[in-house]
Short mmCIF file of C-alpha atoms in Angstrom, two decimals:
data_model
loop_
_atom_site.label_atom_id
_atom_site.label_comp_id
_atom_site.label_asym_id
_atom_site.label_seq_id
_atom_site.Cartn_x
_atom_site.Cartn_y
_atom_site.Cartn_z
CA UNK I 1433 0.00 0.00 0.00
CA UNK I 1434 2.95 2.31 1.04
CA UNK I 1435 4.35 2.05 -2.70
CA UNK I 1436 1.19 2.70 -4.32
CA UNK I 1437 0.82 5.84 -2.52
CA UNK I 1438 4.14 6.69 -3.39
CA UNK I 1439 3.82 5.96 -7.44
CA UNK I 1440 1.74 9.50 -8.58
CA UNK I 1441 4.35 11.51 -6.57
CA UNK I 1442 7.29 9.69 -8.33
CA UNK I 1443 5.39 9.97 -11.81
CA UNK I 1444 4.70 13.17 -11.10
CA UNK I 1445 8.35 14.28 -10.43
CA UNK I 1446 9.55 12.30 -13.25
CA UNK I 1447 7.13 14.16 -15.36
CA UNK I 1448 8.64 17.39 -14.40
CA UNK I 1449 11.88 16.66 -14.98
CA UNK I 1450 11.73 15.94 -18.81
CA UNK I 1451 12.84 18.81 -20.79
CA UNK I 1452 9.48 19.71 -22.71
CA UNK I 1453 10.73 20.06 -26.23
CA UNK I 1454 12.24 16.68 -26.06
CA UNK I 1455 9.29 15.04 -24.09
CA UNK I 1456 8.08 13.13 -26.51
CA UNK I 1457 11.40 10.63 -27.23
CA UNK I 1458 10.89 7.64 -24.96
CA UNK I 1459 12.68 6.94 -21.82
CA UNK I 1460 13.92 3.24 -22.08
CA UNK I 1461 11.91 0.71 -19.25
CA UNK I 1462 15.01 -0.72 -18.91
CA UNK I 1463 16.42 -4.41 -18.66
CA UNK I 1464 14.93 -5.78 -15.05
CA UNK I 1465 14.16 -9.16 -13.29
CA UNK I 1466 10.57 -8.46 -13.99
CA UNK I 1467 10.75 -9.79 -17.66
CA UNK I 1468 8.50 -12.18 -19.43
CA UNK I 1469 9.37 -15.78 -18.62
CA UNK I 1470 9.18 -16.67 -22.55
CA UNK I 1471 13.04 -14.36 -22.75
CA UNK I 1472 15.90 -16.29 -23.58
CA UNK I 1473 19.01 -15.91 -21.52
CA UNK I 1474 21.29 -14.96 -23.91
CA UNK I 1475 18.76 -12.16 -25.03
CA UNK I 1476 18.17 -11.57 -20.76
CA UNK I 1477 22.06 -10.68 -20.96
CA UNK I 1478 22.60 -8.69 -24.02
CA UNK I 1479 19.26 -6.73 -23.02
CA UNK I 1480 21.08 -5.95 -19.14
CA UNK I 1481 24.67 -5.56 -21.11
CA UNK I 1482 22.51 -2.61 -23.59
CA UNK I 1483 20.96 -1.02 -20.70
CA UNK I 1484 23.80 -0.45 -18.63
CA UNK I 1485 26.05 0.59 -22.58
CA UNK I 1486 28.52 -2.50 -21.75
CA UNK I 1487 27.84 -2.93 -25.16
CA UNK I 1488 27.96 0.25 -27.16
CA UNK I 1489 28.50 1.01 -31.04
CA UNK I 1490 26.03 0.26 -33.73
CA UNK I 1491 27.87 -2.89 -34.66
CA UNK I 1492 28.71 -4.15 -31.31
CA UNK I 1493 24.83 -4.20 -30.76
CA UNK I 1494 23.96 -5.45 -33.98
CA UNK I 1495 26.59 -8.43 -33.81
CA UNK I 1496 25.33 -8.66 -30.41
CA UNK I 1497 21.54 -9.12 -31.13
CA UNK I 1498 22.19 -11.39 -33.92
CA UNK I 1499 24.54 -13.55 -32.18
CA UNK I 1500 21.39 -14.04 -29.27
CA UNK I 1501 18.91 -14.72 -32.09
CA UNK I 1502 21.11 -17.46 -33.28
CA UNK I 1503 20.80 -19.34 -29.56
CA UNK I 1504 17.15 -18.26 -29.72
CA UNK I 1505 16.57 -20.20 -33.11
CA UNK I 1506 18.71 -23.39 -32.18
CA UNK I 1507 16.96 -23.61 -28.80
CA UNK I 1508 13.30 -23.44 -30.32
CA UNK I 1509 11.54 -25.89 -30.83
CA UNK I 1510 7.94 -25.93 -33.35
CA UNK I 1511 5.03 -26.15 -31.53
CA UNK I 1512 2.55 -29.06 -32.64
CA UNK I 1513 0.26 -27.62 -35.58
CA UNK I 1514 2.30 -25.39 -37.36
CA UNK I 1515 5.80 -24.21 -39.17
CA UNK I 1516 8.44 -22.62 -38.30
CA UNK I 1517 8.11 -20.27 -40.76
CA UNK I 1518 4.99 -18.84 -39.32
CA UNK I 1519 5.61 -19.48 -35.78
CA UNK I 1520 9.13 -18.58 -35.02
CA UNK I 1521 8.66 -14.63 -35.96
CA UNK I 1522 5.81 -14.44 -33.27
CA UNK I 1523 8.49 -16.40 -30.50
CA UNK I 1524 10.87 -13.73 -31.70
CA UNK I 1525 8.74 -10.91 -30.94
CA UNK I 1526 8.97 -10.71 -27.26
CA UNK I 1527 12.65 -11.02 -27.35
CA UNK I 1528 12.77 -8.40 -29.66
CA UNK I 1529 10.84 -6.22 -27.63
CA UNK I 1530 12.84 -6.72 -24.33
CA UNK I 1531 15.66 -5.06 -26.26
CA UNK I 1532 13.77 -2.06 -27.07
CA UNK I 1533 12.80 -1.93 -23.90
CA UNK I 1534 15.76 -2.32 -22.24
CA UNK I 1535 17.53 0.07 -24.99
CA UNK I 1536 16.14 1.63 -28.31
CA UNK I 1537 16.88 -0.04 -31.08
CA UNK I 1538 19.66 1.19 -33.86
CA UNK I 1539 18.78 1.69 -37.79
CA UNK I 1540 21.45 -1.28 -38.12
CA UNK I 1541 19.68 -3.37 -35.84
CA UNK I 1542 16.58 -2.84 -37.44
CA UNK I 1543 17.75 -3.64 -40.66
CA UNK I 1544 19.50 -6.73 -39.75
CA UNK I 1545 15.86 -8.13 -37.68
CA UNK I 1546 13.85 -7.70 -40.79
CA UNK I 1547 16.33 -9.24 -43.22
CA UNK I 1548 16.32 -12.36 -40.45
CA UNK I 1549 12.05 -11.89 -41.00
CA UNK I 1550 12.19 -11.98 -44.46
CA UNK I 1551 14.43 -15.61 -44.25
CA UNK I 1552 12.00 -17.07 -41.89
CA UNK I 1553 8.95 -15.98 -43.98
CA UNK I 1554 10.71 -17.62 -47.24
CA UNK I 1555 11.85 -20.67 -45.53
CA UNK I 1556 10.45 -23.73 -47.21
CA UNK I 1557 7.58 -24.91 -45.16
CA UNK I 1558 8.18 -28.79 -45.51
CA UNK I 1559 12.25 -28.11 -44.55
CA UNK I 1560 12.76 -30.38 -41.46
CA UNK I 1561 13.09 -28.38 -38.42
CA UNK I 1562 16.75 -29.41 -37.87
CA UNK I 1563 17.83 -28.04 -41.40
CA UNK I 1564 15.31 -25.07 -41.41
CA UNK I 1565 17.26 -23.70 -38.10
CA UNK I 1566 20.87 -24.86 -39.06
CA UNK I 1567 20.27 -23.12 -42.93
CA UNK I 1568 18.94 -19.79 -40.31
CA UNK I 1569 22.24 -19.70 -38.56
CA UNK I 1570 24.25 -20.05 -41.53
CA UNK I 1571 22.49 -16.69 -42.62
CA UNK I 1572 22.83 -14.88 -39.74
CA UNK I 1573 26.58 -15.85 -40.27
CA UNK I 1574 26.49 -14.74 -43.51
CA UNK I 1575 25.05 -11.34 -42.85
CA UNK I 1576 27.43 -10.49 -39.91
CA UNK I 1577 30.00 -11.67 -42.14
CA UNK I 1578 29.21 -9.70 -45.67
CA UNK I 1579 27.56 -6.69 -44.25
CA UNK I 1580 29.81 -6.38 -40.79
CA UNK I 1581 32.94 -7.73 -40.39
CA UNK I 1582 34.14 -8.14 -44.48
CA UNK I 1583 31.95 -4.55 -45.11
CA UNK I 1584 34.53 -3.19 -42.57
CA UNK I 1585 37.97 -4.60 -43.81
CA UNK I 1586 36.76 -3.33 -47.38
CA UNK I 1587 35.96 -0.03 -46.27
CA UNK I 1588 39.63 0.26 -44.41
CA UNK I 1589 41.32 -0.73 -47.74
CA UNK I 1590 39.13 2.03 -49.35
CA UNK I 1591 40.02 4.83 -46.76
CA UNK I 1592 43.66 3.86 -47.03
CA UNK I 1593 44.06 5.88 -50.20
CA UNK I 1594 43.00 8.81 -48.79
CA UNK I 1595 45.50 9.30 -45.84
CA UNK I 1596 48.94 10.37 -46.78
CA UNK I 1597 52.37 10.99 -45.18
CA UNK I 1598 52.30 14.28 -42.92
CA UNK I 1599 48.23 14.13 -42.66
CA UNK I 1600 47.06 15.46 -39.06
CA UNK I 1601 43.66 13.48 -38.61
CA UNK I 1602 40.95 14.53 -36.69
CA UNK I 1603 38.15 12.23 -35.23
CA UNK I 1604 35.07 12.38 -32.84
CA UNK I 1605 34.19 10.39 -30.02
CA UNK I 1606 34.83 6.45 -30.75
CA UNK I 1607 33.78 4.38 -34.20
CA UNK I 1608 35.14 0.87 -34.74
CA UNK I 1609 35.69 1.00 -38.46
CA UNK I 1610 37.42 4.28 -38.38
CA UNK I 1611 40.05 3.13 -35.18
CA UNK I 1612 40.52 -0.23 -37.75
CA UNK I 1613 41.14 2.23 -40.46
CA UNK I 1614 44.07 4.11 -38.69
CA UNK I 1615 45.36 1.12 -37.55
CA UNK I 1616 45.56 -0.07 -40.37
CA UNK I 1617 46.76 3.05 -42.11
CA UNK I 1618 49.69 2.70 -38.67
CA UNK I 1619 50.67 -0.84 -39.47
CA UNK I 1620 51.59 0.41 -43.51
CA UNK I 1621 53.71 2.72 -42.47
CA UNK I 1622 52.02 5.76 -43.02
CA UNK I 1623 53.47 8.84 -40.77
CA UNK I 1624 50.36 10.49 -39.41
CA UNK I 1625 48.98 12.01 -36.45
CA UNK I 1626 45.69 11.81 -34.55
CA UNK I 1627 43.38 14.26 -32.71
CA UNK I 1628 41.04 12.55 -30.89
CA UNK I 1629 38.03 14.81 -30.02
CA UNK I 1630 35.60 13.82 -26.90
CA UNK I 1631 33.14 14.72 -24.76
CA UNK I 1632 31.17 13.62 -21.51
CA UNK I 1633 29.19 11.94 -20.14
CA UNK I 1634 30.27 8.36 -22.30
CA UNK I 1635 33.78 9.66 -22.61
CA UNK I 1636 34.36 6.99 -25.44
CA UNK I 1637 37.58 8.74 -27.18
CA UNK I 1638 39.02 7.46 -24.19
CA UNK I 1639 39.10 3.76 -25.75
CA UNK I 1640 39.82 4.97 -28.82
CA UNK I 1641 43.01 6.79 -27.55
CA UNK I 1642 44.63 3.98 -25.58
CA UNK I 1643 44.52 1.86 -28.70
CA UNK I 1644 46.02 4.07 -30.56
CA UNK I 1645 48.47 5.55 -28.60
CA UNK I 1646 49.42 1.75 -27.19
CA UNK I 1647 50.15 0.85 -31.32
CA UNK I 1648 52.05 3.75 -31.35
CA UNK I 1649 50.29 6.93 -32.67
CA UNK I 1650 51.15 10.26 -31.80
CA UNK I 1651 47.79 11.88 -30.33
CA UNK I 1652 46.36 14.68 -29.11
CA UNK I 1653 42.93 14.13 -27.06
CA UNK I 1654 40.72 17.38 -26.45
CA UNK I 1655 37.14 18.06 -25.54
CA UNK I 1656 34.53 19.18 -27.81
CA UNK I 1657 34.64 23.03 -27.17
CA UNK I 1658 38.05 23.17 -28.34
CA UNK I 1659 37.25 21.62 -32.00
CA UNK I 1660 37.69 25.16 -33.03
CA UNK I 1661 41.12 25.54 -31.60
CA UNK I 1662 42.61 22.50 -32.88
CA UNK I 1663 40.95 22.03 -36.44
CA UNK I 1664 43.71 24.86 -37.29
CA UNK I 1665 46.71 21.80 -37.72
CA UNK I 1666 44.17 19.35 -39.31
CA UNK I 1667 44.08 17.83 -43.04
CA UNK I 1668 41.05 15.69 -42.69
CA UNK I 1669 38.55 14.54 -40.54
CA UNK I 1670 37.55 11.25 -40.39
CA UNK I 1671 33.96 10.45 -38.57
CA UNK I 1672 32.14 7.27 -37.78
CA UNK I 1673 27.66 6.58 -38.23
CA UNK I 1674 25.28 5.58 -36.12
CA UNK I 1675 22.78 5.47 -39.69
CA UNK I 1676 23.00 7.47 -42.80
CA UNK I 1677 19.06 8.97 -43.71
CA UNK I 1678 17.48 8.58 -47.38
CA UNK I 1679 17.93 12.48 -47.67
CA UNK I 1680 21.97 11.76 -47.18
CA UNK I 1681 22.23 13.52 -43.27
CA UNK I 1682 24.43 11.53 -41.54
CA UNK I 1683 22.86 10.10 -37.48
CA UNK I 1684 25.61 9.65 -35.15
CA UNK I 1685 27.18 10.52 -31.71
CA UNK I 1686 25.83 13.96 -30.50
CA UNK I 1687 28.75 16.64 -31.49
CA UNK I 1688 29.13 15.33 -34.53
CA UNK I 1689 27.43 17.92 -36.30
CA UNK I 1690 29.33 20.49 -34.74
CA UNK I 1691 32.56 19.04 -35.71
CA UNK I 1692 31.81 18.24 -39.73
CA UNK I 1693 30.24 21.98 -39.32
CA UNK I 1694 33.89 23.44 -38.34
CA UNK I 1695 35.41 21.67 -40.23
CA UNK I 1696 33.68 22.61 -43.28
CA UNK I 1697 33.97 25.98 -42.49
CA UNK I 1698 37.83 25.56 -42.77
CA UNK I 1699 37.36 23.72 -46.11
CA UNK I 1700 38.78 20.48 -44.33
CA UNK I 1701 37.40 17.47 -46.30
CA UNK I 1702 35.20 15.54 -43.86
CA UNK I 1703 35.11 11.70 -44.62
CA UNK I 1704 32.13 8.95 -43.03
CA UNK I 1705 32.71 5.81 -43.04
CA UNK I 1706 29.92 3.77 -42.78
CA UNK I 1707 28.58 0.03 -43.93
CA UNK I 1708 25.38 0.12 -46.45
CA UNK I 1709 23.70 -1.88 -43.70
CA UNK I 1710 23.03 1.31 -41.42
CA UNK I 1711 21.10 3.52 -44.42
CA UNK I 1712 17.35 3.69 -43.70
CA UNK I 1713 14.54 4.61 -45.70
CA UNK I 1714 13.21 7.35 -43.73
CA UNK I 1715 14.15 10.85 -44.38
CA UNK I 1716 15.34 12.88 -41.22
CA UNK I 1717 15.42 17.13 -41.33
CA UNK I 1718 16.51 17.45 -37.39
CA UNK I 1719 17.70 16.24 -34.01
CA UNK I 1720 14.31 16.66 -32.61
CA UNK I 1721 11.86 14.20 -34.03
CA UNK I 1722 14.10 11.13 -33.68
CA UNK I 1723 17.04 10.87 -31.13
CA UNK I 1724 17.54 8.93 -27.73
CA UNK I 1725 17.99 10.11 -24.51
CA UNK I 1726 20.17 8.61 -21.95
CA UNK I 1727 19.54 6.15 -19.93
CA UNK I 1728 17.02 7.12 -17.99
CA UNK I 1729 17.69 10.28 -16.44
CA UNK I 1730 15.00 11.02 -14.23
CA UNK I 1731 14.42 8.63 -11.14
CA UNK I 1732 17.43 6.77 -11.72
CA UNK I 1733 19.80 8.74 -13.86
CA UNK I 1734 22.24 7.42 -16.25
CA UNK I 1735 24.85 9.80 -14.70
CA UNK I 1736 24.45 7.88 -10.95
CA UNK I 1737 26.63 10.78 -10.00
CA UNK I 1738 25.08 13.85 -12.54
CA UNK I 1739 28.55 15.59 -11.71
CA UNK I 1740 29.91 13.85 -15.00
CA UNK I 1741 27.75 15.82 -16.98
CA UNK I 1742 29.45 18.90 -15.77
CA UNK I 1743 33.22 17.83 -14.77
CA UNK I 1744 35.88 19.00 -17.02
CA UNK I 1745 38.53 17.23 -15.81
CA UNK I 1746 40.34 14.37 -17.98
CA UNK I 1747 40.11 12.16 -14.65
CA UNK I 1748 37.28 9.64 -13.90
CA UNK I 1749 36.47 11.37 -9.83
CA UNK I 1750 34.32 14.58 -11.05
CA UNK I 1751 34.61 17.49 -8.31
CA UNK I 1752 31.63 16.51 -5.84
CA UNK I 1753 28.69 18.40 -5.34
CA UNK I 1754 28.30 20.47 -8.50
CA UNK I 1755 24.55 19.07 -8.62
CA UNK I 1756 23.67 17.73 -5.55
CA UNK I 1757 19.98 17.54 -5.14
CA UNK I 1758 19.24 18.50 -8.61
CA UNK I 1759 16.29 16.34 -8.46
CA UNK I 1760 14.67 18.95 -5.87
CA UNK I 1761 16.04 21.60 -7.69
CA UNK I 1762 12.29 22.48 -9.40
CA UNK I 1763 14.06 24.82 -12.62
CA UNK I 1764 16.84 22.16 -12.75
CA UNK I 1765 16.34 19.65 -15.72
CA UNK I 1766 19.37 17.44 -17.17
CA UNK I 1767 19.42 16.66 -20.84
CA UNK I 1768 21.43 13.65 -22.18
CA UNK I 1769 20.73 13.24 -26.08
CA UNK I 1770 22.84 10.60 -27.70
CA UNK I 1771 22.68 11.59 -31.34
CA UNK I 1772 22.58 14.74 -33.67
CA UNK I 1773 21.84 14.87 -37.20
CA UNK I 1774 24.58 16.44 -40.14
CA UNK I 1775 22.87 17.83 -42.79
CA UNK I 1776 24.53 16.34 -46.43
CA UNK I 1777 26.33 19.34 -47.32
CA UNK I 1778 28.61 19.44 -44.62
CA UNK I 1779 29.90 15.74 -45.70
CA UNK I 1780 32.74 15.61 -48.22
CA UNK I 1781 32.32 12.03 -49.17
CA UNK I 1782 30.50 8.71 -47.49
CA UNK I 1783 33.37 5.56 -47.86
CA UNK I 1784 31.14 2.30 -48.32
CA UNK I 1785 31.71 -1.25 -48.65
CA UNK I 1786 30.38 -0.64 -52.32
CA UNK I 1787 33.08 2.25 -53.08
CA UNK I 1788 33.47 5.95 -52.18
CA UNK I 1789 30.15 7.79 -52.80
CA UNK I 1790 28.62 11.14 -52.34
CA UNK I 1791 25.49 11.24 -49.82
CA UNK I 1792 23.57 12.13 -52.42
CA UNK I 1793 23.17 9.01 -53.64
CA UNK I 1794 22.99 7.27 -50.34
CA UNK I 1795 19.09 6.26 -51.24
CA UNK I 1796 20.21 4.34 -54.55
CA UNK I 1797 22.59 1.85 -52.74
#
């Protein structure tokens, strides 16, 4: 009775803590023991490791949710009086709605569930269940192979040609293909240096800078509101994508659009590297309509100490009690979007596994 009464005044303050304009993007439920019994436990895991961002980056979570499907599929088992074909997409459902809850779901992600649909639904009906799941594995294989992992190692060999001896590269926050790339570009033998741009709360440059500096890259790490100062020594900048938009804006970490605005500006050629897997149909005009907040930031915050939001130090102990009660601050709201949007013009070119293409044509591939 004691936590009923409680519930409208915690609603209530939740309510009042959203930032109005951006009231409308969902809060995630989050992963939690409370889950519908039907859940796998590989899909219980990669739900908790999304809510908490143990796994983070497009492909991570797409590799991730793909690899759980495949232990969903060779675990089921066809119930008496009908086919896999028609019964295994309603046994995925719930598991694919525990991951939205627990975190929304990427374009990539997306993409990769409804090419896994469209095998079930033209699976042949009198396959033997055995083959029908083995032949669905083999697949998902094959898609995390051609569109992921091969996709990536292509695009690297691509975006070798266009850094040179004496280049000063500048990137943003942390993307996989583009830490392969200079890697990659490292282990030729091309003399180049890095600028690794960040920003808080996620702090991912972080990872991004110990790998390179441990294969030994000279870097320089800075925080977003220095961009300006350091785009100066720069030749190119090199960016990562959450999803690339029919219209040809590029959706990725938040601060992105500042950075291929700058750089722009300075008539720096801004490259994206991105797999063909992440372009969606949709056409996207702002940061407004579509974006994600972090993890929920009212009632239990994603910043468990909201200090990180505000600390400027390169250290991982914030100064204590910058916002201490913000919560009962009443004109105090916290806003933690994860993703901007870069309009087309701003991008130089888009590298692909398919070649080097503008964004304009981004909807034809």
């Amino acid at each position: 009775a004691k936590h009923k009464e409680k519930q409208p005044k915690e609603s209530k303050e939740n309510s009042s803590k959203q930032v109005a304009l951006f009231s409308h993007l969902e809060i995630p439920k989050g992963a939690n023991a409370n889950s519908p019994k039907d859940i796998h436990p590989a899909v219980l895991v990669i739900g908790l490791q999304f809510a908490d961002f143990k796994i983070c980056g497009a492909n991570a979570r797409c590799i991730a949710t793909l690899t759980a499907f495949k232990k969903v599929i060779q675990d089921y088992k066809t119930p008496d009086g009908t086919t896999l074909s028609r019964h295994l997409p309603t046994h995925l459902s719930p598991q694919i709605r525990y991951l939205v809850n627990s975190r929304p779901m990427s374009v990539g992600m997306g993409n990769a569930i409804r090419h896994l649909k469209l095998e079930i639904s033209t699976m042949d009906i009198d396959l033997a269940d055995d083959d029908a799941k083995r032949l669905l594995c083999e697949k998902i294989d094959n898609f995390i192979r051609d569109r992921i992992t091969v996709a990536d190692r292509v695009i690297v060999s691509y975006g070798l040609q266009k850094i040179q001896d004496g280049d000063v590269i500048l990137t943003y926050a942390r993307s996989s293909v583009v830490q392969a790339l200079l890697l990659e570009a490292h282990a030729k033998g091309i003399q180049f240096k890095v600028i690794v741009v960040d920003s808080r709360p996620r702090l991912e440059g972080k990872r991004l800078l110990r790998r390179l500096v441990d294969a030994g890259i000279s870097c320089t790490y800075t925080f977003l509101h220095a961009v300006g100062f350091v785009l100066k020594d720069v030749s190119k900048v090199f960016l990562g994508a959450h999803a690339f938009m029919s219209n040809g804006a590029l959706y990725s970490r938040v601060g992105t659009a500042m950075v291929a605005m700058m750089a722009k500006e300075k008539n720096i050629p801004v490259i994206v590297c991105c797999e063909t897997y992440k372009f969606a149909e949709k056409v996207q005009l702002d940061s407004f309509v579509m974006n994600e907040q972090g993890k929920d930031e009212v009632l239990k915050p994603f910043y468990r100490n909201p200090d990180e939001m505000v600390n400027i130090s390169t250290t991982s102990t914030p100064k204590a009690g910058l916002l201490d009660g913000w919560l009962h601050k009443p004109d105090l709201k916290l806003l933690n979007l994860l993703y901007d949007l870069t309009p087309s013009k701003y991008i130089t070119t888009v590298i692909t596994e398919v070649g080097m293409i503008p964004c304009t044509s981004v909807p034809v591939v």
